[in-house]
């Protein structure tokens, strides 16, 4: 017995004893119908939970993306506000420097006027004027000096007023920044909360999926083990070809990577054995032909009849279905006219896991059940609703090939 086969049997036994789900595995054709029902119900429950969690994770991802976009926008506004504040501060600094220079200039002028006793000089200039024109000229000069000083004082006051307005703008901008900071903090808190929820949901999702895959894997290994045993033990070309056909049909329905690897290895082994046996058979046939020719050309022909013996044959009322999740055996439902399709049966009539041939439909695996599928009824899987409507309801002959 190969290591992989031993591992698969150990895995099945382990899951049988696992108390997490309290599910007992049984061979598809065993009499433990209650355990099978419980097992399949658990498959579908876990599959439904996984789909719900997937949808919830998708919603959370969309919400987080929206919040991140909002945060980016807020951060851009903060960057722009900081740049504006920096510009205002630079303007204030420049204004303060200019005001200081003007104040110093005016202070120096006043100080100079005080030192020169300008008030006395002005009276002197008036009294000593040579003419009325000279008087007016001197008065005009004095007025210009006074006007320059007034303008300088007015300009300084304007600069101070601008400085006050700029200060108010800075205060208002600072208030806006505080509001933005508060908004960002709230957004960050919300993002962190959403991330925690997402991480929790993802952890639960992965746990549920792992549990689901463990059950599916054990069931799939159990389903293919008998056929793999035939490949490992048989030297009959017809049996090997039948097993090879079954494994190729089952392969696209499997979910577990381990079960898939077992089937792929078995397919390679079957192909190799069939090729080897056919070479040996052809070599032996050639030897017999040569021997027959040497004995006068006499030879005997064996029974070339086809393998038409079935375990059971049923006349059944057939309907069609589509859009299913996982089958009762935890497999992916498929419609493959050239391989193995999926059908739903009453397991009391056709055991789950049986390979069947439905006339007008093809080969299939009885891997699903249904509440309305009782007695001699069968539900055939199709890929589209149009195919289901086209099929309708009809009577078909179902041959049970193996179980």
Short mmCIF file of N, CA and C in Angstrom, two decimals, residues 138-311:
data_model
loop_
_atom_site.label_atom_id
_atom_site.label_comp_id
_atom_site.label_asym_id
_atom_site.label_seq_id
_atom_site.Cartn_x
_atom_site.Cartn_y
_atom_site.Cartn_z
N UNK A 138 9.29 128.60 1.84
CA UNK A 138 9.73 127.97 3.10
C UNK A 138 8.56 127.24 3.79
N UNK A 139 7.37 127.86 3.75
CA UNK A 139 6.19 127.22 4.35
C UNK A 139 5.85 125.91 3.60
N UNK A 140 5.96 125.94 2.28
CA UNK A 140 5.69 124.73 1.49
C UNK A 140 6.67 123.62 1.82
N UNK A 141 7.88 123.95 2.01
CA UNK A 141 8.89 122.94 2.38
C UNK A 141 8.57 122.31 3.73
N UNK A 142 8.17 123.22 4.65
CA UNK A 142 7.81 122.68 5.97
C UNK A 142 6.59 121.77 5.88
N UNK A 143 5.59 122.16 5.06
CA UNK A 143 4.38 121.32 4.89
C UNK A 143 4.71 119.96 4.28
N UNK A 144 5.65 120.01 3.34
CA UNK A 144 6.04 118.72 2.71
C UNK A 144 6.68 117.80 3.74
N UNK A 145 7.51 118.37 4.58
CA UNK A 145 8.14 117.53 5.61
C UNK A 145 7.07 116.94 6.53
N UNK A 146 6.11 117.81 6.92
CA UNK A 146 5.03 117.34 7.80
C UNK A 146 4.18 116.29 7.08
N UNK A 147 3.91 116.50 5.77
CA UNK A 147 3.10 115.55 5.00
C UNK A 147 3.79 114.20 4.89
N UNK A 148 5.09 114.24 4.64
CA UNK A 148 5.85 112.97 4.56
C UNK A 148 5.76 112.22 5.87
N UNK A 149 5.88 112.93 6.95
CA UNK A 149 5.79 112.27 8.25
C UNK A 149 4.39 111.69 8.48
N UNK A 150 3.34 112.46 8.05
CA UNK A 150 1.97 111.95 8.20
C UNK A 150 1.76 110.70 7.37
N UNK A 151 2.25 110.75 6.13
CA UNK A 151 2.11 109.56 5.26
C UNK A 151 2.82 108.36 5.86
N UNK A 152 4.00 108.62 6.39
CA UNK A 152 4.75 107.51 6.99
C UNK A 152 3.99 106.93 8.17
N UNK A 153 3.41 107.83 8.98
CA UNK A 153 2.63 107.35 10.13
C UNK A 153 1.41 106.57 9.67
N UNK A 154 0.74 107.07 8.63
CA UNK A 154 -0.44 106.39 8.09
C UNK A 154 -0.09 105.01 7.52
N UNK A 155 1.05 104.98 6.82
CA UNK A 155 1.47 103.71 6.22
C UNK A 155 1.84 102.69 7.30
N UNK A 156 2.46 103.20 8.34
CA UNK A 156 2.80 102.30 9.46
C UNK A 156 1.54 101.75 10.11
N UNK A 157 0.54 102.60 10.27
CA UNK A 157 -0.73 102.15 10.87
C UNK A 157 -1.43 101.12 9.97
N UNK A 158 -1.32 101.36 8.63
CA UNK A 158 -1.91 100.40 7.69
C UNK A 158 -1.22 99.04 7.79
N UNK A 159 0.10 99.07 7.88
CA UNK A 159 0.84 97.82 8.03
C UNK A 159 0.44 97.09 9.31
N UNK A 160 0.26 97.88 10.35
CA UNK A 160 -0.17 97.26 11.61
C UNK A 160 -1.56 96.64 11.47
N UNK A 161 -2.44 97.36 10.77
CA UNK A 161 -3.80 96.84 10.54
C UNK A 161 -3.76 95.55 9.72
N UNK A 162 -2.92 95.53 8.67
CA UNK A 162 -2.76 94.31 7.87
C UNK A 162 -2.22 93.16 8.71
N UNK A 163 -1.31 93.53 9.59
CA UNK A 163 -0.73 92.51 10.47
C UNK A 163 -1.80 91.90 11.36
N UNK A 164 -2.69 92.75 11.88
CA UNK A 164 -3.79 92.26 12.73
C UNK A 164 -4.72 91.35 11.92
N UNK A 165 -5.03 91.76 10.68
CA UNK A 165 -5.90 90.93 9.83
C UNK A 165 -5.25 89.59 9.51
N UNK A 166 -3.95 89.64 9.22
CA UNK A 166 -3.23 88.39 8.94
C UNK A 166 -3.23 87.47 10.17
N UNK A 167 -3.10 88.10 11.32
CA UNK A 167 -3.14 87.31 12.55
C UNK A 167 -4.49 86.63 12.73
N UNK A 168 -5.57 87.36 12.40
CA UNK A 168 -6.91 86.77 12.48
C UNK A 168 -7.06 85.61 11.50
N UNK A 169 -6.50 85.80 10.29
CA UNK A 169 -6.55 84.71 9.31
C UNK A 169 -5.84 83.47 9.82
N UNK A 170 -4.69 83.70 10.46
CA UNK A 170 -3.94 82.56 11.01
C UNK A 170 -4.76 81.86 12.08
N UNK A 171 -5.39 82.65 12.94
CA UNK A 171 -6.22 82.05 14.00
C UNK A 171 -7.37 81.24 13.41
N UNK A 172 -8.01 81.80 12.37
CA UNK A 172 -9.11 81.08 11.73
C UNK A 172 -8.60 79.80 11.07
N UNK A 173 -7.44 79.88 10.42
CA UNK A 173 -6.87 78.71 9.78
C UNK A 173 -6.49 77.64 10.79
N UNK A 174 -6.00 78.10 11.92
CA UNK A 174 -5.66 77.15 12.98
C UNK A 174 -6.90 76.44 13.50
N UNK A 175 -8.01 77.18 13.59
CA UNK A 175 -9.26 76.55 14.00
C UNK A 175 -9.71 75.51 12.98
N UNK A 176 -9.56 75.86 11.70
CA UNK A 176 -9.91 74.90 10.65
C UNK A 176 -9.04 73.65 10.74
N UNK A 177 -7.78 73.86 11.02
CA UNK A 177 -6.88 72.71 11.14
C UNK A 177 -7.26 71.82 12.33
N UNK A 178 -7.69 72.45 13.40
CA UNK A 178 -8.14 71.66 14.54
C UNK A 178 -9.34 70.79 14.18
N UNK A 179 -10.26 71.41 13.41
CA UNK A 179 -11.42 70.63 12.98
C UNK A 179 -11.00 69.49 12.05
N UNK A 180 -10.08 69.79 11.14
CA UNK A 180 -9.59 68.74 10.24
C UNK A 180 -8.88 67.64 11.03
N UNK A 181 -8.10 68.04 12.03
CA UNK A 181 -7.41 67.04 12.85
C UNK A 181 -8.40 66.14 13.57
N UNK A 182 -9.46 66.78 14.12
CA UNK A 182 -10.48 65.99 14.81
C UNK A 182 -11.17 65.03 13.85
N UNK A 183 -11.46 65.52 12.63
CA UNK A 183 -12.10 64.67 11.63
C UNK A 183 -11.20 63.50 11.24
N UNK A 184 -9.93 63.81 11.08
CA UNK A 184 -8.98 62.74 10.70
C UNK A 184 -8.84 61.72 11.80
N UNK A 185 -8.80 62.20 13.04
CA UNK A 185 -8.71 61.27 14.16
C UNK A 185 -9.92 60.34 14.21
N UNK A 186 -11.09 60.91 13.95
CA UNK A 186 -12.29 60.07 13.91
C UNK A 186 -12.22 59.06 12.77
N UNK A 187 -11.74 59.52 11.62
CA UNK A 187 -11.61 58.61 10.47
C UNK A 187 -10.61 57.50 10.75
N UNK A 188 -9.50 57.88 11.39
CA UNK A 188 -8.49 56.88 11.72
C UNK A 188 -9.05 55.84 12.70
N UNK A 189 -9.80 56.33 13.67
CA UNK A 189 -10.41 55.40 14.63
C UNK A 189 -11.37 54.46 13.92
N UNK A 190 -12.14 55.01 12.98
CA UNK A 190 -13.10 54.19 12.24
C UNK A 190 -12.37 53.18 11.35
N UNK A 191 -11.29 53.64 10.72
CA UNK A 191 -10.52 52.72 9.86
C UNK A 191 -9.93 51.58 10.69
N UNK A 192 -9.37 51.94 11.84
CA UNK A 192 -8.79 50.90 12.69
C UNK A 192 -9.85 49.90 13.15
N UNK A 193 -11.02 50.43 13.46
CA UNK A 193 -12.11 49.55 13.88
C UNK A 193 -12.53 48.63 12.75
N UNK A 194 -12.65 49.19 11.54
CA UNK A 194 -13.00 48.38 10.38
C UNK A 194 -11.94 47.33 10.09
N UNK A 195 -10.67 47.72 10.25
CA UNK A 195 -9.59 46.76 10.01
C UNK A 195 -9.65 45.61 11.00
N UNK A 196 -9.92 45.94 12.27
CA UNK A 196 -10.04 44.89 13.28
C UNK A 196 -11.19 43.95 12.94
N UNK A 197 -12.31 44.54 12.52
CA UNK A 197 -13.47 43.72 12.15
C UNK A 197 -13.12 42.84 10.95
N UNK A 198 -12.43 43.42 9.99
CA UNK A 198 -12.07 42.66 8.80
C UNK A 198 -11.12 41.51 9.15
N UNK A 199 -10.13 41.82 9.97
CA UNK A 199 -9.18 40.77 10.37
C UNK A 199 -9.89 39.65 11.12
N UNK A 200 -10.85 40.03 11.97
CA UNK A 200 -11.61 39.02 12.69
C UNK A 200 -12.44 38.17 11.74
N UNK A 201 -13.10 38.84 10.78
CA UNK A 201 -13.92 38.12 9.81
C UNK A 201 -13.07 37.23 8.92
N UNK A 202 -11.90 37.74 8.51
CA UNK A 202 -11.02 36.94 7.67
C UNK A 202 -10.51 35.71 8.41
N UNK A 203 -10.18 35.91 9.70
CA UNK A 203 -9.72 34.77 10.50
C UNK A 203 -10.83 33.72 10.61
N UNK A 204 -12.05 34.19 10.87
CA UNK A 204 -13.18 33.28 10.98
C UNK A 204 -13.45 32.60 9.64
N UNK A 205 -13.37 33.39 8.57
CA UNK A 205 -13.58 32.84 7.23
C UNK A 205 -12.57 31.74 6.92
N UNK A 206 -11.30 32.03 7.21
CA UNK A 206 -10.26 31.03 6.94
C UNK A 206 -10.46 29.78 7.79
N UNK A 207 -10.87 30.00 9.03
CA UNK A 207 -11.12 28.85 9.91
C UNK A 207 -12.28 28.00 9.39
N UNK A 208 -13.35 28.67 8.98
CA UNK A 208 -14.50 27.95 8.44
C UNK A 208 -14.14 27.23 7.15
N UNK A 209 -13.37 27.90 6.29
CA UNK A 209 -12.98 27.28 5.02
C UNK A 209 -12.05 26.10 5.25
N UNK A 210 -11.13 26.25 6.21
CA UNK A 210 -10.23 25.13 6.53
C UNK A 210 -11.03 23.93 7.03
N UNK A 211 -12.00 24.22 7.89
CA UNK A 211 -12.84 23.13 8.41
C UNK A 211 -13.63 22.48 7.28
N UNK A 212 -14.18 23.33 6.41
CA UNK A 212 -14.94 22.82 5.28
C UNK A 212 -14.05 21.98 4.37
N UNK A 213 -12.85 22.48 4.09
CA UNK A 213 -11.96 21.76 3.20
C UNK A 213 -11.49 20.44 3.80
N UNK A 214 -11.33 20.41 5.12
CA UNK A 214 -10.94 19.16 5.77
C UNK A 214 -12.00 18.08 5.55
N UNK A 215 -13.28 18.48 5.70
CA UNK A 215 -14.37 17.52 5.50
C UNK A 215 -14.46 17.13 4.03
N UNK A 216 -14.38 18.14 3.16
CA UNK A 216 -14.46 17.85 1.72
C UNK A 216 -13.31 16.95 1.29
N UNK A 217 -12.11 17.23 1.79
CA UNK A 217 -10.95 16.45 1.41
C UNK A 217 -11.10 14.99 1.83
N UNK A 218 -11.54 14.79 3.08
CA UNK A 218 -11.72 13.41 3.55
C UNK A 218 -12.78 12.68 2.73
N UNK A 219 -13.85 13.40 2.41
CA UNK A 219 -14.92 12.78 1.63
C UNK A 219 -14.46 12.47 0.20
N UNK A 220 -13.69 13.38 -0.39
CA UNK A 220 -13.20 13.15 -1.75
C UNK A 220 -12.19 12.02 -1.79
N UNK A 221 -11.32 11.97 -0.79
CA UNK A 221 -10.36 10.85 -0.72
C UNK A 221 -11.10 9.54 -0.58
N UNK A 222 -12.15 9.56 0.27
CA UNK A 222 -12.95 8.36 0.46
C UNK A 222 -13.66 7.95 -0.84
N UNK A 223 -14.12 8.97 -1.59
CA UNK A 223 -14.86 8.71 -2.82
C UNK A 223 -13.99 8.05 -3.89
N UNK A 224 -12.74 8.50 -4.02
CA UNK A 224 -11.87 8.01 -5.10
C UNK A 224 -11.02 6.81 -4.70
N UNK A 225 -11.02 6.46 -3.40
CA UNK A 225 -10.10 5.42 -2.93
C UNK A 225 -10.35 4.06 -3.59
N UNK A 226 -11.63 3.68 -3.77
CA UNK A 226 -11.92 2.38 -4.37
C UNK A 226 -11.41 2.30 -5.81
N UNK A 227 -11.61 3.38 -6.56
CA UNK A 227 -11.14 3.39 -7.95
C UNK A 227 -9.62 3.38 -8.01
N UNK A 228 -8.99 4.12 -7.09
CA UNK A 228 -7.52 4.11 -7.04
C UNK A 228 -7.00 2.73 -6.67
N UNK A 229 -7.72 2.01 -5.78
CA UNK A 229 -7.34 0.64 -5.43
C UNK A 229 -7.35 -0.26 -6.66
N UNK A 230 -8.34 -0.07 -7.53
CA UNK A 230 -8.42 -0.87 -8.76
C UNK A 230 -7.19 -0.61 -9.62
N UNK A 231 -6.81 0.67 -9.73
CA UNK A 231 -5.62 1.01 -10.53
C UNK A 231 -4.38 0.37 -9.94
N UNK A 232 -4.27 0.40 -8.61
CA UNK A 232 -3.07 -0.13 -7.95
C UNK A 232 -2.99 -1.65 -8.02
N UNK A 233 -4.15 -2.32 -8.00
CA UNK A 233 -4.13 -3.78 -7.84
C UNK A 233 -4.46 -4.57 -9.11
N UNK A 234 -5.18 -3.94 -10.06
CA UNK A 234 -5.67 -4.71 -11.20
C UNK A 234 -4.65 -4.79 -12.32
N UNK A 235 -4.67 -5.93 -13.03
CA UNK A 235 -3.87 -6.11 -14.24
C UNK A 235 -4.78 -6.33 -15.45
N UNK A 236 -6.07 -5.98 -15.28
CA UNK A 236 -7.02 -6.11 -16.38
C UNK A 236 -7.11 -4.79 -17.13
N UNK A 237 -6.85 -4.86 -18.43
CA UNK A 237 -6.88 -3.64 -19.22
C UNK A 237 -8.26 -3.00 -19.21
N UNK A 238 -9.31 -3.82 -19.31
CA UNK A 238 -10.67 -3.28 -19.33
C UNK A 238 -11.02 -2.59 -18.01
N UNK A 239 -10.63 -3.22 -16.90
CA UNK A 239 -10.89 -2.61 -15.59
C UNK A 239 -10.08 -1.33 -15.41
N UNK A 240 -8.83 -1.36 -15.87
CA UNK A 240 -7.99 -0.17 -15.75
C UNK A 240 -8.54 0.98 -16.60
N UNK A 241 -9.02 0.65 -17.81
CA UNK A 241 -9.58 1.70 -18.67
C UNK A 241 -10.85 2.28 -18.06
N UNK A 242 -11.68 1.41 -17.47
CA UNK A 242 -12.90 1.89 -16.82
C UNK A 242 -12.55 2.78 -15.63
N UNK A 243 -11.55 2.36 -14.83
CA UNK A 243 -11.11 3.17 -13.69
C UNK A 243 -10.53 4.49 -14.16
N UNK A 244 -9.75 4.44 -15.26
CA UNK A 244 -9.16 5.66 -15.81
C UNK A 244 -10.24 6.64 -16.25
N UNK A 245 -11.28 6.11 -16.91
CA UNK A 245 -12.39 6.96 -17.34
C UNK A 245 -13.09 7.61 -16.15
N UNK A 246 -13.28 6.80 -15.10
CA UNK A 246 -13.94 7.33 -13.89
C UNK A 246 -13.11 8.43 -13.25
N UNK A 247 -11.81 8.19 -13.11
CA UNK A 247 -10.94 9.18 -12.47
C UNK A 247 -10.86 10.47 -13.29
N UNK A 248 -10.80 10.34 -14.60
CA UNK A 248 -10.77 11.54 -15.44
C UNK A 248 -12.07 12.34 -15.32
N UNK A 249 -13.18 11.64 -15.16
CA UNK A 249 -14.46 12.32 -15.00
C UNK A 249 -14.60 12.98 -13.64
N UNK A 250 -14.00 12.37 -12.61
CA UNK A 250 -14.09 12.92 -11.26
C UNK A 250 -13.16 14.12 -11.06
N UNK A 251 -12.04 14.13 -11.78
CA UNK A 251 -11.01 15.13 -11.54
C UNK A 251 -11.54 16.58 -11.54
N UNK A 252 -12.33 17.01 -12.54
CA UNK A 252 -12.78 18.41 -12.52
C UNK A 252 -13.81 18.72 -11.44
N UNK A 253 -14.33 17.69 -10.77
CA UNK A 253 -15.32 17.91 -9.73
C UNK A 253 -14.69 18.05 -8.35
N UNK A 254 -13.41 17.72 -8.22
CA UNK A 254 -12.75 17.71 -6.93
C UNK A 254 -12.34 19.12 -6.50
N UNK A 255 -12.33 19.34 -5.18
CA UNK A 255 -11.95 20.62 -4.61
C UNK A 255 -10.61 20.55 -3.89
N UNK A 256 -10.31 19.44 -3.23
CA UNK A 256 -9.11 19.29 -2.41
C UNK A 256 -7.88 19.09 -3.29
N UNK A 257 -6.84 19.88 -3.03
CA UNK A 257 -5.60 19.74 -3.79
C UNK A 257 -4.96 18.37 -3.53
N UNK A 258 -5.13 17.84 -2.31
CA UNK A 258 -4.56 16.53 -2.01
C UNK A 258 -5.29 15.44 -2.77
N UNK A 259 -6.63 15.50 -2.77
CA UNK A 259 -7.41 14.50 -3.52
C UNK A 259 -7.11 14.61 -5.01
N UNK A 260 -6.95 15.83 -5.50
CA UNK A 260 -6.60 16.03 -6.91
C UNK A 260 -5.26 15.39 -7.23
N UNK A 261 -4.29 15.57 -6.33
CA UNK A 261 -2.96 14.98 -6.57
C UNK A 261 -3.03 13.46 -6.56
N UNK A 262 -3.87 12.89 -5.67
CA UNK A 262 -4.03 11.43 -5.64
C UNK A 262 -4.60 10.92 -6.97
N UNK A 263 -5.61 11.62 -7.47
CA UNK A 263 -6.25 11.20 -8.71
C UNK A 263 -5.30 11.38 -9.89
N UNK A 264 -4.57 12.50 -9.91
CA UNK A 264 -3.61 12.72 -11.01
C UNK A 264 -2.53 11.64 -11.02
N UNK A 265 -2.04 11.27 -9.84
CA UNK A 265 -1.04 10.19 -9.76
C UNK A 265 -1.64 8.87 -10.23
N UNK A 266 -2.90 8.61 -9.81
CA UNK A 266 -3.55 7.36 -10.21
C UNK A 266 -3.79 7.32 -11.72
N UNK A 267 -4.15 8.47 -12.30
CA UNK A 267 -4.34 8.53 -13.75
C UNK A 267 -3.03 8.22 -14.47
N UNK A 268 -1.95 8.81 -14.01
CA UNK A 268 -0.63 8.53 -14.62
C UNK A 268 -0.27 7.06 -14.48
N UNK A 269 -0.55 6.51 -13.30
CA UNK A 269 -0.26 5.09 -13.05
C UNK A 269 -1.10 4.20 -13.95
N UNK A 270 -2.40 4.53 -14.09
CA UNK A 270 -3.28 3.73 -14.94
C UNK A 270 -2.83 3.79 -16.39
N UNK A 271 -2.49 4.99 -16.87
CA UNK A 271 -2.04 5.14 -18.25
C UNK A 271 -0.78 4.32 -18.51
N UNK A 272 0.13 4.35 -17.53
CA UNK A 272 1.38 3.58 -17.68
C UNK A 272 1.10 2.08 -17.70
N UNK A 273 0.23 1.62 -16.76
CA UNK A 273 -0.07 0.19 -16.69
C UNK A 273 -0.79 -0.28 -17.95
N UNK A 274 -1.75 0.53 -18.44
CA UNK A 274 -2.48 0.16 -19.66
C UNK A 274 -1.52 0.06 -20.83
N UNK A 275 -0.63 1.05 -20.94
CA UNK A 275 0.36 1.04 -22.03
C UNK A 275 1.25 -0.18 -21.95
N UNK A 276 1.71 -0.51 -20.75
CA UNK A 276 2.60 -1.67 -20.56
C UNK A 276 1.87 -2.97 -20.88
N UNK A 277 0.63 -3.10 -20.36
CA UNK A 277 -0.13 -4.32 -20.59
C UNK A 277 -0.49 -4.50 -22.06
N UNK A 278 -0.79 -3.39 -22.76
CA UNK A 278 -1.11 -3.48 -24.18
C UNK A 278 0.11 -3.90 -24.99
N UNK A 279 1.27 -3.39 -24.61
CA UNK A 279 2.50 -3.82 -25.29
C UNK A 279 2.73 -5.31 -25.09
N UNK A 280 2.55 -5.77 -23.85
CA UNK A 280 2.72 -7.20 -23.55
C UNK A 280 1.70 -8.04 -24.30
N UNK A 281 0.44 -7.52 -24.34
CA UNK A 281 -0.62 -8.26 -25.01
C UNK A 281 -0.36 -8.35 -26.52
N UNK A 282 0.09 -7.22 -27.09
CA UNK A 282 0.40 -7.22 -28.52
C UNK A 282 1.57 -8.15 -28.83
N UNK A 283 2.56 -8.16 -27.93
CA UNK A 283 3.72 -9.04 -28.13
C UNK A 283 3.29 -10.49 -28.06
N UNK A 284 2.41 -10.82 -27.09
CA UNK A 284 1.94 -12.20 -26.95
C UNK A 284 1.08 -12.59 -28.14
N UNK A 285 0.25 -11.64 -28.61
CA UNK A 285 -0.60 -11.92 -29.77
C UNK A 285 0.24 -12.19 -31.01
N UNK A 286 1.33 -11.43 -31.15
CA UNK A 286 2.21 -11.63 -32.30
C UNK A 286 2.87 -13.00 -32.23
N UNK A 287 3.26 -13.38 -31.02
CA UNK A 287 3.89 -14.69 -30.85
C UNK A 287 2.89 -15.80 -31.18
N UNK A 288 1.62 -15.64 -30.74
CA UNK A 288 0.59 -16.64 -31.03
C UNK A 288 0.31 -16.73 -32.52
N UNK A 289 0.30 -15.54 -33.17
CA UNK A 289 0.08 -15.53 -34.61
C UNK A 289 1.20 -16.25 -35.35
N UNK A 290 2.43 -15.97 -34.90
CA UNK A 290 3.56 -16.65 -35.52
C UNK A 290 3.49 -18.15 -35.29
N UNK A 291 3.04 -18.52 -34.06
CA UNK A 291 2.93 -19.94 -33.74
C UNK A 291 1.82 -20.58 -34.55
N UNK A 292 0.72 -19.85 -34.76
CA UNK A 292 -0.41 -20.38 -35.54
C UNK A 292 -0.02 -20.58 -36.99
N UNK A 293 0.76 -19.65 -37.52
CA UNK A 293 1.19 -19.79 -38.91
C UNK A 293 2.07 -21.02 -39.07
N UNK A 294 2.93 -21.27 -38.06
CA UNK A 294 3.82 -22.43 -38.16
C UNK A 294 3.05 -23.72 -38.00
N UNK A 295 1.84 -23.68 -37.41
CA UNK A 295 1.03 -24.89 -37.24
C UNK A 295 -0.07 -25.00 -38.28
N UNK A 296 0.12 -24.35 -39.38
CA UNK A 296 -0.87 -24.48 -40.46
C UNK A 296 -1.89 -23.36 -40.45
N UNK A 297 -1.62 -22.34 -39.65
CA UNK A 297 -2.49 -21.17 -39.69
C UNK A 297 -3.74 -21.30 -38.88
N UNK A 298 -3.85 -22.33 -38.03
CA UNK A 298 -5.06 -22.48 -37.20
C UNK A 298 -4.92 -21.64 -35.94
N UNK A 299 -6.01 -21.04 -35.57
CA UNK A 299 -6.03 -20.25 -34.33
C UNK A 299 -7.44 -20.24 -33.79
N UNK A 300 -7.54 -19.94 -32.53
CA UNK A 300 -8.86 -19.91 -31.88
C UNK A 300 -9.16 -18.48 -31.46
N UNK A 301 -10.40 -18.09 -31.60
CA UNK A 301 -10.82 -16.74 -31.19
C UNK A 301 -11.57 -16.81 -29.88
N UNK A 302 -11.27 -15.83 -28.99
CA UNK A 302 -11.95 -15.82 -27.69
C UNK A 302 -13.27 -15.11 -27.78
N UNK A 303 -13.89 -14.91 -26.63
CA UNK A 303 -15.17 -14.19 -26.53
C UNK A 303 -14.90 -12.69 -26.55
N UNK A 304 -15.35 -12.02 -27.63
CA UNK A 304 -15.12 -10.59 -27.78
C UNK A 304 -16.33 -9.78 -27.32
N UNK A 305 -17.15 -10.35 -26.51
CA UNK A 305 -18.34 -9.62 -26.05
C UNK A 305 -17.96 -8.43 -25.19
N UNK A 306 -18.77 -7.36 -25.22
CA UNK A 306 -18.51 -6.16 -24.42
C UNK A 306 -19.00 -6.36 -23.00
N UNK A 307 -18.47 -5.53 -22.11
CA UNK A 307 -18.85 -5.61 -20.71
C UNK A 307 -20.19 -4.90 -20.53
N UNK A 308 -21.28 -5.64 -20.63
CA UNK A 308 -22.61 -5.04 -20.55
C UNK A 308 -23.33 -5.40 -19.27
N UNK A 309 -22.63 -5.95 -18.33
CA UNK A 309 -23.25 -6.33 -17.06
C UNK A 309 -23.29 -5.11 -16.13
N UNK A 310 -24.48 -4.69 -15.64
CA UNK A 310 -24.64 -3.56 -14.74
C UNK A 310 -25.07 -4.08 -13.37
N UNK A 311 -24.74 -3.30 -12.35
CA UNK A 311 -25.17 -3.68 -11.00
C UNK A 311 -26.68 -3.58 -10.87
#
